mmCIF file of C-alpha atoms in Angstrom:
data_model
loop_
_atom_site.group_PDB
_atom_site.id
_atom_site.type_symbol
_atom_site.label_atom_id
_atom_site.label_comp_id
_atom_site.label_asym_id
_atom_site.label_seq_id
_atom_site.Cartn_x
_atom_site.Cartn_y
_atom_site.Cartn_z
ATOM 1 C CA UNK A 1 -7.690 -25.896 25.582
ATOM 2 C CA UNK A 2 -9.049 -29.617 26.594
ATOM 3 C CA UNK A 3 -11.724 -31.764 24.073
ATOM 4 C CA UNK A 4 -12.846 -34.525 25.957
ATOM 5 C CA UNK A 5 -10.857 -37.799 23.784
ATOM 6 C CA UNK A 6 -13.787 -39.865 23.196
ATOM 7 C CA UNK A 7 -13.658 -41.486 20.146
ATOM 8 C CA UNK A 8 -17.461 -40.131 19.322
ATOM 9 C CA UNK A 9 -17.428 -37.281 21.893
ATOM 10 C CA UNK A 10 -14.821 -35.056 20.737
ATOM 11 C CA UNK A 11 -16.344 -35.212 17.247
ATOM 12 C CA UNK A 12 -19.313 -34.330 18.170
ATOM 13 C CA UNK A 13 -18.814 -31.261 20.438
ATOM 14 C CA UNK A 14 -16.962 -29.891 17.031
ATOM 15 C CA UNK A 15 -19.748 -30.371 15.080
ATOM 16 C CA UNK A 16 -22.090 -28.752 17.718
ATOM 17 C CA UNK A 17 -19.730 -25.959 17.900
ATOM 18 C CA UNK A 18 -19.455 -25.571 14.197
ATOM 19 C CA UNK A 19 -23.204 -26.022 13.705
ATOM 20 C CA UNK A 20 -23.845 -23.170 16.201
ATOM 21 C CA UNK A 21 -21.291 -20.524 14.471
ATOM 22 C CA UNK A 22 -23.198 -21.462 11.160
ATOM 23 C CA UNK A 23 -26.460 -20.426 12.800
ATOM 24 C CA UNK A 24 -24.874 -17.320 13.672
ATOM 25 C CA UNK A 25 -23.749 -16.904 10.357
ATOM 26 C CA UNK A 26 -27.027 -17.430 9.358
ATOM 27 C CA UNK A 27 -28.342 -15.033 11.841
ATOM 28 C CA UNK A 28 -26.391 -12.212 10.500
ATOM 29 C CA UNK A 29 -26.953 -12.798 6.490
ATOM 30 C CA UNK A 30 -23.708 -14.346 5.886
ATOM 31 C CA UNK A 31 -23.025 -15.686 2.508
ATOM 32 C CA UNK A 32 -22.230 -19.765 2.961
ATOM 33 C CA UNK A 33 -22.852 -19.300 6.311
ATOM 34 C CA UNK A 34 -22.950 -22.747 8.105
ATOM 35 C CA UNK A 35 -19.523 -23.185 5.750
ATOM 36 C CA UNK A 36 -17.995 -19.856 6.756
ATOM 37 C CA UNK A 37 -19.252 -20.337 10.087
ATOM 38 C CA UNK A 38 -17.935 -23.978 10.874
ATOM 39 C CA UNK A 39 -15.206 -23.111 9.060
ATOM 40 C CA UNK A 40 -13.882 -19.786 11.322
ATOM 41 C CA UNK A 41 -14.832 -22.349 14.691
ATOM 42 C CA UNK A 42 -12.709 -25.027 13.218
ATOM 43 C CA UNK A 43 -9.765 -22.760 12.633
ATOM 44 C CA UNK A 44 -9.531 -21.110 15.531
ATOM 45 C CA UNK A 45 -9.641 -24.466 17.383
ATOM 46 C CA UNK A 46 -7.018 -25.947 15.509
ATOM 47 C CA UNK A 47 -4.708 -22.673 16.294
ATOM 48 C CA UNK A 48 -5.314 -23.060 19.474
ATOM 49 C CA UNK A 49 -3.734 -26.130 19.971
ATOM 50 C CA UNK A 50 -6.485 -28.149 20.104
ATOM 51 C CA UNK A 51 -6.661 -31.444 17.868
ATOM 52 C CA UNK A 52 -9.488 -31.427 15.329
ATOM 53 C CA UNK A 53 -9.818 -34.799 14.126
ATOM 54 C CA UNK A 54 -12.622 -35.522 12.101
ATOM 55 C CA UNK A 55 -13.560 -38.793 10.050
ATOM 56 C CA UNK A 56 -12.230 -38.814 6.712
ATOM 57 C CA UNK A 57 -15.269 -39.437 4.922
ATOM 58 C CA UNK A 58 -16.650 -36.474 5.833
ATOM 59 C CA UNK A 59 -15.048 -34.375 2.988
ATOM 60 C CA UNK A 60 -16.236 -36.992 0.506
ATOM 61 C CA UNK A 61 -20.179 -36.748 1.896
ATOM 62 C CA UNK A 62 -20.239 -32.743 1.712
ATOM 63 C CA UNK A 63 -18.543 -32.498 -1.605
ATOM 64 C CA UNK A 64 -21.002 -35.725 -3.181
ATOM 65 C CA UNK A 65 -24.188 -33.348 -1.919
ATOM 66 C CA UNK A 66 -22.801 -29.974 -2.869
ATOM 67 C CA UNK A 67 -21.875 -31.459 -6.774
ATOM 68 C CA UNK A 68 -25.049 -33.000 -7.132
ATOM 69 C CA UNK A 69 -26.879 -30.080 -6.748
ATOM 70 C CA UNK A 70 -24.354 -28.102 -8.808
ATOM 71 C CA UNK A 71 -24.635 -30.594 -11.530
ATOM 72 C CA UNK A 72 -28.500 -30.089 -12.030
ATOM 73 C CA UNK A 73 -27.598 -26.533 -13.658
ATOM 74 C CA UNK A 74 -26.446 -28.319 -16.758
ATOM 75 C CA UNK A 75 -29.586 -28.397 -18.596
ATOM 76 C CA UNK A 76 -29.373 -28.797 -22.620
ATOM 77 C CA UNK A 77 -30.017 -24.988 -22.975
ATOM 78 C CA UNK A 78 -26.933 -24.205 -20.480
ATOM 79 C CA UNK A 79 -24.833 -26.961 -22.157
ATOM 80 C CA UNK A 80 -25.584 -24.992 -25.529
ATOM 81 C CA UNK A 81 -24.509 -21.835 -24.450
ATOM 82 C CA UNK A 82 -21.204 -23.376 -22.911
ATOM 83 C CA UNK A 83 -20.627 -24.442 -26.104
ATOM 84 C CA UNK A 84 -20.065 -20.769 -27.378
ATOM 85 C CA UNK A 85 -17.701 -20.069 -23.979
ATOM 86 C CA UNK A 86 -14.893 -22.967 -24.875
ATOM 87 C CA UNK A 87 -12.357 -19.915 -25.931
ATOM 88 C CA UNK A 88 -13.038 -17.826 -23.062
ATOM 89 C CA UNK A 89 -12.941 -21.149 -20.595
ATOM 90 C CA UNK A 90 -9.565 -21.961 -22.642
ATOM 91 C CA UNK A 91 -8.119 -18.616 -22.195
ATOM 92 C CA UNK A 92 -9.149 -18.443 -18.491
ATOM 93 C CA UNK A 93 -7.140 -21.486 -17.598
ATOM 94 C CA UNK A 94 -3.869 -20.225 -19.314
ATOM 95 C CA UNK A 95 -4.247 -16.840 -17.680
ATOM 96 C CA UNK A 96 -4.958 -17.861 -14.532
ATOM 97 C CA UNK A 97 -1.307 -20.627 -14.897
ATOM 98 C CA UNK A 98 0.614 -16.969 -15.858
ATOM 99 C CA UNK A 99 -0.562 -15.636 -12.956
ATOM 100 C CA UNK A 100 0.437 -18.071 -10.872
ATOM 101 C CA UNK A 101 3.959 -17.571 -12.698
ATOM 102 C CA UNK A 102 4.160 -13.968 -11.920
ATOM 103 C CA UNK A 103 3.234 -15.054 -8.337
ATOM 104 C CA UNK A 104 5.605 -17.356 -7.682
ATOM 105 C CA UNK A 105 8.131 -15.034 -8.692
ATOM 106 C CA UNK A 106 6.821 -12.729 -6.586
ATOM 107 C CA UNK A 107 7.053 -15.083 -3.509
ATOM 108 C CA UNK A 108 10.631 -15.920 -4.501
ATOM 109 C CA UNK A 109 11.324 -12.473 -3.581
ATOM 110 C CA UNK A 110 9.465 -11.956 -0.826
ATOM 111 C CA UNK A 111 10.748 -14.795 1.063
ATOM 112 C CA UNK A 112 13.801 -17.297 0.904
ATOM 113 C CA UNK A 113 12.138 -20.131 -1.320
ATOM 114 C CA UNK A 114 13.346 -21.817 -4.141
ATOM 115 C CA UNK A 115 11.240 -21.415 -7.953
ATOM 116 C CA UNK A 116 9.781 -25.114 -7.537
ATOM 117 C CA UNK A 117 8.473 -24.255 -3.985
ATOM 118 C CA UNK A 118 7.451 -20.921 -5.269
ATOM 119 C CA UNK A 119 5.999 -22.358 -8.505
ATOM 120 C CA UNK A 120 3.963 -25.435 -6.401
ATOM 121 C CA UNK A 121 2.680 -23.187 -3.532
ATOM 122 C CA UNK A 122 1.333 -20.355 -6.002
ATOM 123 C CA UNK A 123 -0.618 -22.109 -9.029
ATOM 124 C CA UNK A 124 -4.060 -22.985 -8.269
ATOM 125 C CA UNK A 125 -3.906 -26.976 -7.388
ATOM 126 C CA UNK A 126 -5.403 -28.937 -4.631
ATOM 127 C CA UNK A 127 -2.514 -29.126 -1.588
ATOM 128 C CA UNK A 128 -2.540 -32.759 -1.759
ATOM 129 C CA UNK A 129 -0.971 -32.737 -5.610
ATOM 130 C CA UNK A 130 1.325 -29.995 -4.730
ATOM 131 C CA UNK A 131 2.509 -31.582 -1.891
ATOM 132 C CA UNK A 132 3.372 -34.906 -3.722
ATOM 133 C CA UNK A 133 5.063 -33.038 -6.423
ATOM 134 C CA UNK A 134 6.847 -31.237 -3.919
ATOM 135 C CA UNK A 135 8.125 -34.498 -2.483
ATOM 136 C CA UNK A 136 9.255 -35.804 -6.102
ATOM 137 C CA UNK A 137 11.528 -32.964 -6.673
ATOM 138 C CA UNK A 138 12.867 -33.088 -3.588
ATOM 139 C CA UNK A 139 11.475 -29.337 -1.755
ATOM 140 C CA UNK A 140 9.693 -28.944 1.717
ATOM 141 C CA UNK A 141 6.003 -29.780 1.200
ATOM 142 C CA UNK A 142 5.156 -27.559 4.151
ATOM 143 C CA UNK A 143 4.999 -24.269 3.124
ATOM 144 C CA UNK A 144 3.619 -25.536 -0.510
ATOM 145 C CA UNK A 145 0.815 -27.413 1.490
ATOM 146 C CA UNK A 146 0.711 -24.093 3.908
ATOM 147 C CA UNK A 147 -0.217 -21.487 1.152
ATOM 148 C CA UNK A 148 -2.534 -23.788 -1.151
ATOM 149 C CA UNK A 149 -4.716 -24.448 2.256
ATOM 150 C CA UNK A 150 -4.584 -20.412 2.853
ATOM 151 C CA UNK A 151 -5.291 -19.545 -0.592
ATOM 152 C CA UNK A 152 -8.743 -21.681 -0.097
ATOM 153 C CA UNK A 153 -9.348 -20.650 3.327
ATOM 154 C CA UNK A 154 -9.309 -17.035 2.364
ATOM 155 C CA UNK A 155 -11.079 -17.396 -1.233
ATOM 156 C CA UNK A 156 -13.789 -18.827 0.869
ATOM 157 C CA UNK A 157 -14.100 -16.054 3.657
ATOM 158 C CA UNK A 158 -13.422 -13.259 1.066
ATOM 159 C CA UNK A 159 -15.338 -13.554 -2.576
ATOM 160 C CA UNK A 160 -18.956 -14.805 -1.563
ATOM 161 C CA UNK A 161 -18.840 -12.182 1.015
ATOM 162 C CA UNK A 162 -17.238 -9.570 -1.386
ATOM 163 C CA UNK A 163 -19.510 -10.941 -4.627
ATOM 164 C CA UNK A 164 -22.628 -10.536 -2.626
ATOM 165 C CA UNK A 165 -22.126 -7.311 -1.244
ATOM 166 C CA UNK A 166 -21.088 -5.552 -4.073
ATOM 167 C CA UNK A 167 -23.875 -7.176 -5.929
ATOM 168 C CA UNK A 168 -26.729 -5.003 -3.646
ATOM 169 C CA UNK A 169 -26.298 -6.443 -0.341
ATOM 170 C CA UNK A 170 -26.471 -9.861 1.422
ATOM 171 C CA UNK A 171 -29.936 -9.762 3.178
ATOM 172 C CA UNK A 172 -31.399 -12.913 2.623
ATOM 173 C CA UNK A 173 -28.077 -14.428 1.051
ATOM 174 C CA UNK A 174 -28.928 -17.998 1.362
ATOM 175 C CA UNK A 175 -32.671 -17.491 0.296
ATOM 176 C CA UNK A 176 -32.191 -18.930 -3.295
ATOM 177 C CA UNK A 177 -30.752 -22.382 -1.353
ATOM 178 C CA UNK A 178 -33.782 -22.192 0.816
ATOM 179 C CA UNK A 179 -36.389 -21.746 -2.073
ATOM 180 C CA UNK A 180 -34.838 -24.514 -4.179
ATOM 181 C CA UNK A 181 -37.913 -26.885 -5.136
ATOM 182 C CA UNK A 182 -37.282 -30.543 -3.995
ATOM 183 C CA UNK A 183 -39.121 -33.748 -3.238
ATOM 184 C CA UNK A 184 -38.503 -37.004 -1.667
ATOM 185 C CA UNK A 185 -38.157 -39.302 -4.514
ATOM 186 C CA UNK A 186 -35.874 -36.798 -6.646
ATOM 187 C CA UNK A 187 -33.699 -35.927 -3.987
ATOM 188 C CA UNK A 188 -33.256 -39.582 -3.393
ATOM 189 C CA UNK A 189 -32.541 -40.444 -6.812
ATOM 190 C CA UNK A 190 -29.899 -37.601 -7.265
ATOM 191 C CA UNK A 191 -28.294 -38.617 -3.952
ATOM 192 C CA UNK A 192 -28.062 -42.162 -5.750
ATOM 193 C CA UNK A 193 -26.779 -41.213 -8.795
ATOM 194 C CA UNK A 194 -24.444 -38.912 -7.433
ATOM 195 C CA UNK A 195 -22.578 -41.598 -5.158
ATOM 196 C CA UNK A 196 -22.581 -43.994 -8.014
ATOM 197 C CA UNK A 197 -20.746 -41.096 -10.600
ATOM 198 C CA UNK A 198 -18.571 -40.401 -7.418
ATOM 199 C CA UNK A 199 -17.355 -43.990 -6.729
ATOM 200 C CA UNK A 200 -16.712 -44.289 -10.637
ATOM 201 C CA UNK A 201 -14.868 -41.522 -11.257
ATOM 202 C CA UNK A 202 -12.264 -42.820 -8.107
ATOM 203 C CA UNK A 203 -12.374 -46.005 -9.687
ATOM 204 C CA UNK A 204 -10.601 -44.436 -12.765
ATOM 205 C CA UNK A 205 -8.872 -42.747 -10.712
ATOM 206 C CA UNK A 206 -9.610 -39.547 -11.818
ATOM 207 C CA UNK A 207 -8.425 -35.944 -9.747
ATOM 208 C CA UNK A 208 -10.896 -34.701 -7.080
ATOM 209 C CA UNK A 209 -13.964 -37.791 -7.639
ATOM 210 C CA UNK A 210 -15.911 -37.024 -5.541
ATOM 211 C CA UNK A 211 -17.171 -33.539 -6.540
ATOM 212 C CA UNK A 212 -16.091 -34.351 -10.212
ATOM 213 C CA UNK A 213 -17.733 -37.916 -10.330
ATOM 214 C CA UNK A 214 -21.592 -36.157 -8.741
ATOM 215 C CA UNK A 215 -21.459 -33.240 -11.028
ATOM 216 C CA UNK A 216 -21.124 -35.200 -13.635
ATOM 217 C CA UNK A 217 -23.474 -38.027 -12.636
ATOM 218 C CA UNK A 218 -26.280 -34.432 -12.026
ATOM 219 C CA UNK A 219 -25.294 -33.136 -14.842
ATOM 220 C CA UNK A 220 -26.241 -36.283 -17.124
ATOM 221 C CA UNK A 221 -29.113 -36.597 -15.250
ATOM 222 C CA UNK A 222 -30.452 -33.131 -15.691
ATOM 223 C CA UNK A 223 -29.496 -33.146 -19.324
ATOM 224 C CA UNK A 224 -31.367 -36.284 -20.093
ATOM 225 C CA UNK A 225 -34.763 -35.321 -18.145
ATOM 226 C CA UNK A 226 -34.594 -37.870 -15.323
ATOM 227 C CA UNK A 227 -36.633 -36.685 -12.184
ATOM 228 C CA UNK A 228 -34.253 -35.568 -9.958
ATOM 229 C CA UNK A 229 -34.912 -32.258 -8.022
ATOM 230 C CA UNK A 230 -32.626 -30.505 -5.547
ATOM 231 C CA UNK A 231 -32.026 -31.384 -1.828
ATOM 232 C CA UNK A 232 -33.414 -30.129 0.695
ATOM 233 C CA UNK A 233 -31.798 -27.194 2.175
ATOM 234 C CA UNK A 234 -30.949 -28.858 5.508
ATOM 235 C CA UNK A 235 -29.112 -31.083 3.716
ATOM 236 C CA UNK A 236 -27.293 -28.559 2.395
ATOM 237 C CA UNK A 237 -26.735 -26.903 5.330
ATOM 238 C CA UNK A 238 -24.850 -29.580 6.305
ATOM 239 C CA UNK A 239 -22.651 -30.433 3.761
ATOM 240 C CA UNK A 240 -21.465 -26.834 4.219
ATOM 241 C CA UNK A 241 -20.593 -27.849 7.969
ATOM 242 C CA UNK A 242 -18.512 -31.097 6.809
ATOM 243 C CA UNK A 243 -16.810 -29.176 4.393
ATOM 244 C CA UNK A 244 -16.060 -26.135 6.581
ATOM 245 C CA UNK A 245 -14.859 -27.950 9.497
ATOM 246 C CA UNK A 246 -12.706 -30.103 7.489
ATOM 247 C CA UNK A 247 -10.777 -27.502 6.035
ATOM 248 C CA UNK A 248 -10.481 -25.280 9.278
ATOM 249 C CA UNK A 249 -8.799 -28.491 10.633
ATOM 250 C CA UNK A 250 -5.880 -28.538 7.571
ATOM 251 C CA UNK A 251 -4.911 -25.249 9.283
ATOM 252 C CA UNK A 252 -3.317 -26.351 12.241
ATOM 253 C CA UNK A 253 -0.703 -24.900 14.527
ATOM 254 C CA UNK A 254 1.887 -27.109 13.331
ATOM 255 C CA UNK A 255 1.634 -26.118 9.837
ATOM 256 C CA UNK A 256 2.081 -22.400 11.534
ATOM 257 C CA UNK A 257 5.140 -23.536 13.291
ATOM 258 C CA UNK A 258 6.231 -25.543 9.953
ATOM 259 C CA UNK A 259 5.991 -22.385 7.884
ATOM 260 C CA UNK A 260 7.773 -20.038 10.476
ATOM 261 C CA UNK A 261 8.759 -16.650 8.548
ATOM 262 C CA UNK A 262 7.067 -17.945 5.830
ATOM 263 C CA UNK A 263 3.271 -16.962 6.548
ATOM 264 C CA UNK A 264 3.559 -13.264 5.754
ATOM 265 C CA UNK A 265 4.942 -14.060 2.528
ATOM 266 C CA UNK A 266 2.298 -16.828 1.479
ATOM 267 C CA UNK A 267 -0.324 -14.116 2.691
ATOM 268 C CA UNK A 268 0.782 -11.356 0.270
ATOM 269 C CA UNK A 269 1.587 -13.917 -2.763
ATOM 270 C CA UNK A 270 -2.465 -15.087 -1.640
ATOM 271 C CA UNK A 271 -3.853 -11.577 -2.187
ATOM 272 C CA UNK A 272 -1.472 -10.809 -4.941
ATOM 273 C CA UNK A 273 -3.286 -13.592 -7.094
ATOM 274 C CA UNK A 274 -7.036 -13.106 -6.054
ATOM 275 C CA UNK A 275 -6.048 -9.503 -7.104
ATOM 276 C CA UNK A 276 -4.531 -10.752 -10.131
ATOM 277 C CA UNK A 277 -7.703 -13.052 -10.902
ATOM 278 C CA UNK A 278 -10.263 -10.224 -9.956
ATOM 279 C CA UNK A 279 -8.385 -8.233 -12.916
ATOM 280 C CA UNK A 280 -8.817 -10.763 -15.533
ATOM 281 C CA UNK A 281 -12.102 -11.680 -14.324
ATOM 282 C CA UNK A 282 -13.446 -8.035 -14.797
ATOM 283 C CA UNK A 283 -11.499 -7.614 -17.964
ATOM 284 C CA UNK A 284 -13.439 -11.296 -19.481
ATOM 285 C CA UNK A 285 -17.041 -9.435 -18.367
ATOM 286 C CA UNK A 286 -16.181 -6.603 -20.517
ATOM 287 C CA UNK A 287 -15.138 -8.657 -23.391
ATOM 288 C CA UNK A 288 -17.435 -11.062 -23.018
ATOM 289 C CA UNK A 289 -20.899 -9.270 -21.993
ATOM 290 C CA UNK A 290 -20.870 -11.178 -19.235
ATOM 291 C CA UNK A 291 -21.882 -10.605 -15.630
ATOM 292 C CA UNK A 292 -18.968 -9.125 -13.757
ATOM 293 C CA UNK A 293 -20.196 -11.241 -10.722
ATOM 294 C CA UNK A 294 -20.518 -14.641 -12.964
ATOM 295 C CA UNK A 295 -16.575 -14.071 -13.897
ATOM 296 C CA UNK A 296 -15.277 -13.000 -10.449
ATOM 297 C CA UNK A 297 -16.612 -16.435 -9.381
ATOM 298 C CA UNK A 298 -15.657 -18.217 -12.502
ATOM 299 C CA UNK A 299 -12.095 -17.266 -12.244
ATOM 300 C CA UNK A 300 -11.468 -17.304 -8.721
ATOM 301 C CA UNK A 301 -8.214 -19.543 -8.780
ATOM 302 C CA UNK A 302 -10.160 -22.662 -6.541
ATOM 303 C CA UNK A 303 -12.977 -23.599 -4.326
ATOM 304 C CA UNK A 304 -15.202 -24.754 -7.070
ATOM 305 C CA UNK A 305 -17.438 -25.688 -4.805
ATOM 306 C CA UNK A 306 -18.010 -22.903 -3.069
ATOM 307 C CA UNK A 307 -18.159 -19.962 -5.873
ATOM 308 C CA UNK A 308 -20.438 -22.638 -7.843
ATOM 309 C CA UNK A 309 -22.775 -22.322 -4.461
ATOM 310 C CA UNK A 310 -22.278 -18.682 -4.516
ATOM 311 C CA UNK A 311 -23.410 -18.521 -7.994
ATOM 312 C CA UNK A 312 -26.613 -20.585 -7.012
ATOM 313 C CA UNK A 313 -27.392 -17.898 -4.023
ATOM 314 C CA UNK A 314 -26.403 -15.141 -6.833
ATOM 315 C CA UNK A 315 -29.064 -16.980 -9.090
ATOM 316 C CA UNK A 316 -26.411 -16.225 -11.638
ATOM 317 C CA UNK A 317 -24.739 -18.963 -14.514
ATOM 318 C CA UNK A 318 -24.181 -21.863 -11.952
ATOM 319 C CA UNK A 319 -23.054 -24.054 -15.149
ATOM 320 C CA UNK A 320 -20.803 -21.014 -16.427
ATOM 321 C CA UNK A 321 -19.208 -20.404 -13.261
ATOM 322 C CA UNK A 322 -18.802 -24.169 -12.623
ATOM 323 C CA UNK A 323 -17.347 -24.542 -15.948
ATOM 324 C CA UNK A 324 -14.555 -22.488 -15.894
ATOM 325 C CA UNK A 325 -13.073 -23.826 -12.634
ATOM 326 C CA UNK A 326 -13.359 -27.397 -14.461
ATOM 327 C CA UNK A 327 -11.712 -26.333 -17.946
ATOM 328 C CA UNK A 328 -8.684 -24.758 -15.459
ATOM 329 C CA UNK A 329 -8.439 -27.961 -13.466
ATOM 330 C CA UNK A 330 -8.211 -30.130 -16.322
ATOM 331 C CA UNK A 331 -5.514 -27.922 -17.683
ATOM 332 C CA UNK A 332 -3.530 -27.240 -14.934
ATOM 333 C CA UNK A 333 -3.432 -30.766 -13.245
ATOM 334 C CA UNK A 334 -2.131 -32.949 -15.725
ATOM 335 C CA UNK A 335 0.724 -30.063 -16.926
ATOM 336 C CA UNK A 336 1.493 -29.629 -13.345
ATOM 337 C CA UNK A 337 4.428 -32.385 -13.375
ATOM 338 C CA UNK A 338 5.418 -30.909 -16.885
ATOM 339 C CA UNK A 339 5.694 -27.351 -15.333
ATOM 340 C CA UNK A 340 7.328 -28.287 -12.759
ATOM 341 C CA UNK A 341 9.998 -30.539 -14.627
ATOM 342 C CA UNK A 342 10.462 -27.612 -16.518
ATOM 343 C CA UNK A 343 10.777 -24.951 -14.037
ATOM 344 C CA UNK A 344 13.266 -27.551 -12.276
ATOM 345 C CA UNK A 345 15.016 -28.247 -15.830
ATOM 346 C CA UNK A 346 15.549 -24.096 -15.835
ATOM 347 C CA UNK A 347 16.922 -23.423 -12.026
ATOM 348 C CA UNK A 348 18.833 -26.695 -11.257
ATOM 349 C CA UNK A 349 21.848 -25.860 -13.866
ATOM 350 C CA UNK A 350 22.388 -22.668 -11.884
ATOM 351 C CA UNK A 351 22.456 -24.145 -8.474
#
C-alpha cells in the first residue's frame, strides 16, 4: 500500500484517516475513542508496510494537553487525602517491580532470551529507557523495545474498554470529557503554564517532561486557586489523535520481523502481567476501601495518561489514579540501572 510522499501530504491523509476511525469510535461509545481509534488506523498501516512518519513534536503537544488537564484534579482537598495513600502508593510500586520479576522469568522460559532481556522487556518502563539500558549491557534492544511498545498498545485497547464496561456500560463514555466546564481565558492560561512546567522539567532533564513537567505546572495551579479551567473537548479530542497515531506508528513491520519467534512470547508475558496487576489491584480495593475501578487504573503497569483520562470519563479519583503511576515511575526509573546491574552481576558468572 502507496501514501503519496509529500512532505505535508502523507501526514495529513494519516491524520484524516485517524481522525475518521476516532469518529467511529465515537460513534459506537468507545472509551478514548479518537485515541483507540487513531491508534488501531495507525497500526494497521504501519503493518502493512506502509511508512507512518509523523513529526516528532507531536507526542510532546498531546501529552502537554492531556497533563494539563490531569493536573487540575490536584486540588488541596485531593492533595490531603493523597497524603493518607503514600503506603499504599509505596507498596504499589514494589509490587508491581516483583511482578515484573516473576514475568521476566516467565518469558525466559517461554522463549530463548537471556534474564537482562527478560528483566528490561517485562518491568513497566518507557521503551526508550529500556532500550538504552539494553544497549549498555550489551543485549538486542529489539525485542525489549518490541514488548514495552505492546504492553502499552494493549493496556490502551484493553482496560478503559474493560474498566468501563464492567463499571455499567460505556454509553456515553466520553460524556464527562464533553461536560468539562471551560472558558477562553482559563484554558489559555493552563495551556501556558503547562508548556512553561513542560519545557522546565526537560531542562532538568527530568524522565518523561512533557506529561510530568504540565501535570505538575496544573497541579500547582489548581492547588493555589489560579483561574485555569479545562480545555475544550475538541482539544482534547485531538491530543488523543497525536498520541494514538504516534504510538500505532512505534509498531511497525520491522519491529515484527526484528522480533521473529519472539512475539508470541512477549504477548503471553503482556497478559501475564496485566493479569498479575489486575490481582493486586483488586486485592489494594479490598484493603484499602477503595474503588475497585480507581485501583485497576491506578496499577495498570503504564499509560498514565490514558488510565488518568479513563479515570476522568469514570468521574472517579483522577489525582489517586494519577498518583500511583507517578510514585511507580519514580521508583522504578532511577533503580532500573541498579536492577539491571544486579540481575547482570547474578547471570554473567554462570555464562
Amino acid at each position: 500500500m502507496r501514501l503519496p510522499a509529500g512532505r505535508l501530504t502523507r501526514p495529513a491523509l494519516i491524520y484524516a484517516g485517524a481522525v475518521g476511525c476516532g469518529w467511529i469510535g465515537s460513534l459506537i461509545n468507545l472509551p478514548l475513542p479518537w485515541m483507540i481509534g487513531a491508534l488501531v488506523f495507525s497500526t494497521v498501516l504501519s503493518l502493512s508496510g506502509v511508512a507512518v512518519r509523523v513529526p516528532a513534536v507531536t507526542r510532546p503537544v498531546g501529552q502537554i494537553v492531556i497533563a494539563g488537564s490531569v493536573g487540575m484534579a490536584f486540588t488541596p482537598a485531593a492533595l490531603e487525602s493523597l497524603a493518607q495513600m503514600v503506603g499504599p502508593m509505596v507498596l504499589a510500586a514494589l509490587a508491581t517491580l516483583a511482578a515484573g520479576f516473576v514475568v521476566a522469568w516467565a518469558l525466559t522460559r517461554m522463549a530463548a532470551v537471556d534474564a537482562i532481556t527478560a528483566s528490561l522487556a517485562s518491568i513497566p518502563m518507557g521503551p526508550v529507557e529500556s532500550a538504552n539500558l539494553a544497549r549498555r549491557y550489551g543485549v538486542a534492544p529489539g525485542p525489549v523495545i518490541f514488548t514495552q511498545t505492546l504492553r502499552i498498545m494493549t493496556l490502551v485497547l484493553l482496560i478503559p474498554p474493560a474498566v468501563l464496561a464492567f463499571n455499567g456500560g460505556i454509553h456515553g463514555a466520553d460524556s464527562a470529557l464533553r461536560a468539562m466546564h471551560w472558558t477562553a481565558p482559563g484554558a489559555a492560561l493552563l495551556l501556558v503554564l503547562a508548556v512553561a512546567g513542560a519545557f522546565l522539567t526537560k531542562a532538568v532533564r527530568l524522565s518523561n517532561p512533557f506529561f510530568l513537567g504540565p501535570l505538575a505546572a496544573s497541579a500547582a495551579a489548581s492547588a493555589a486557586g489560579l483561574p485555569v479551567t479545562a480545555v475544550p473537548y475538541w482539544m482534547l479530542a485531538g491530543a488523543q489523535v497525536l498520541l494514538g497515531v504516534w504510538l500505532g506508528a512505534a509498531m511497525d513491520r520491522d519491529l515484527f520481523r526484528r522480533a521473529g519467534g519472539f512475539v508470541a512470547a512477549a504477548v503471553a508475558s503482556t497478559l501475564l502481567m496485566i493479569v498479575l496487576c489486575v490481582a493486586m489491584a483488586l486485592a489494594m480495593a479490598a484493603a484499602t476501601g477503595s474503588a475497585w475501578s480507581t485501583m485497576v487504573l491506578a496499577f495498570a503497569p503504564g499509560s498514565v495518561t490514558e488510565m488518568a483520562l479513563t479515570a476522568k470519563m469514570l468521574q472517579a479519583d483522577i489525582a489517586l489514579v494519577t498518583a500511583f503511576h507517578l510514585v511507580r515511575i519514580f521508583i522504578i526509573l532511577p533503580t532500573a540501572p541498579l536492577f539491571t546491574r544486579w540481575v547482570a552481576w547474578l547471570v554473567r558468572p554462570q555464562s
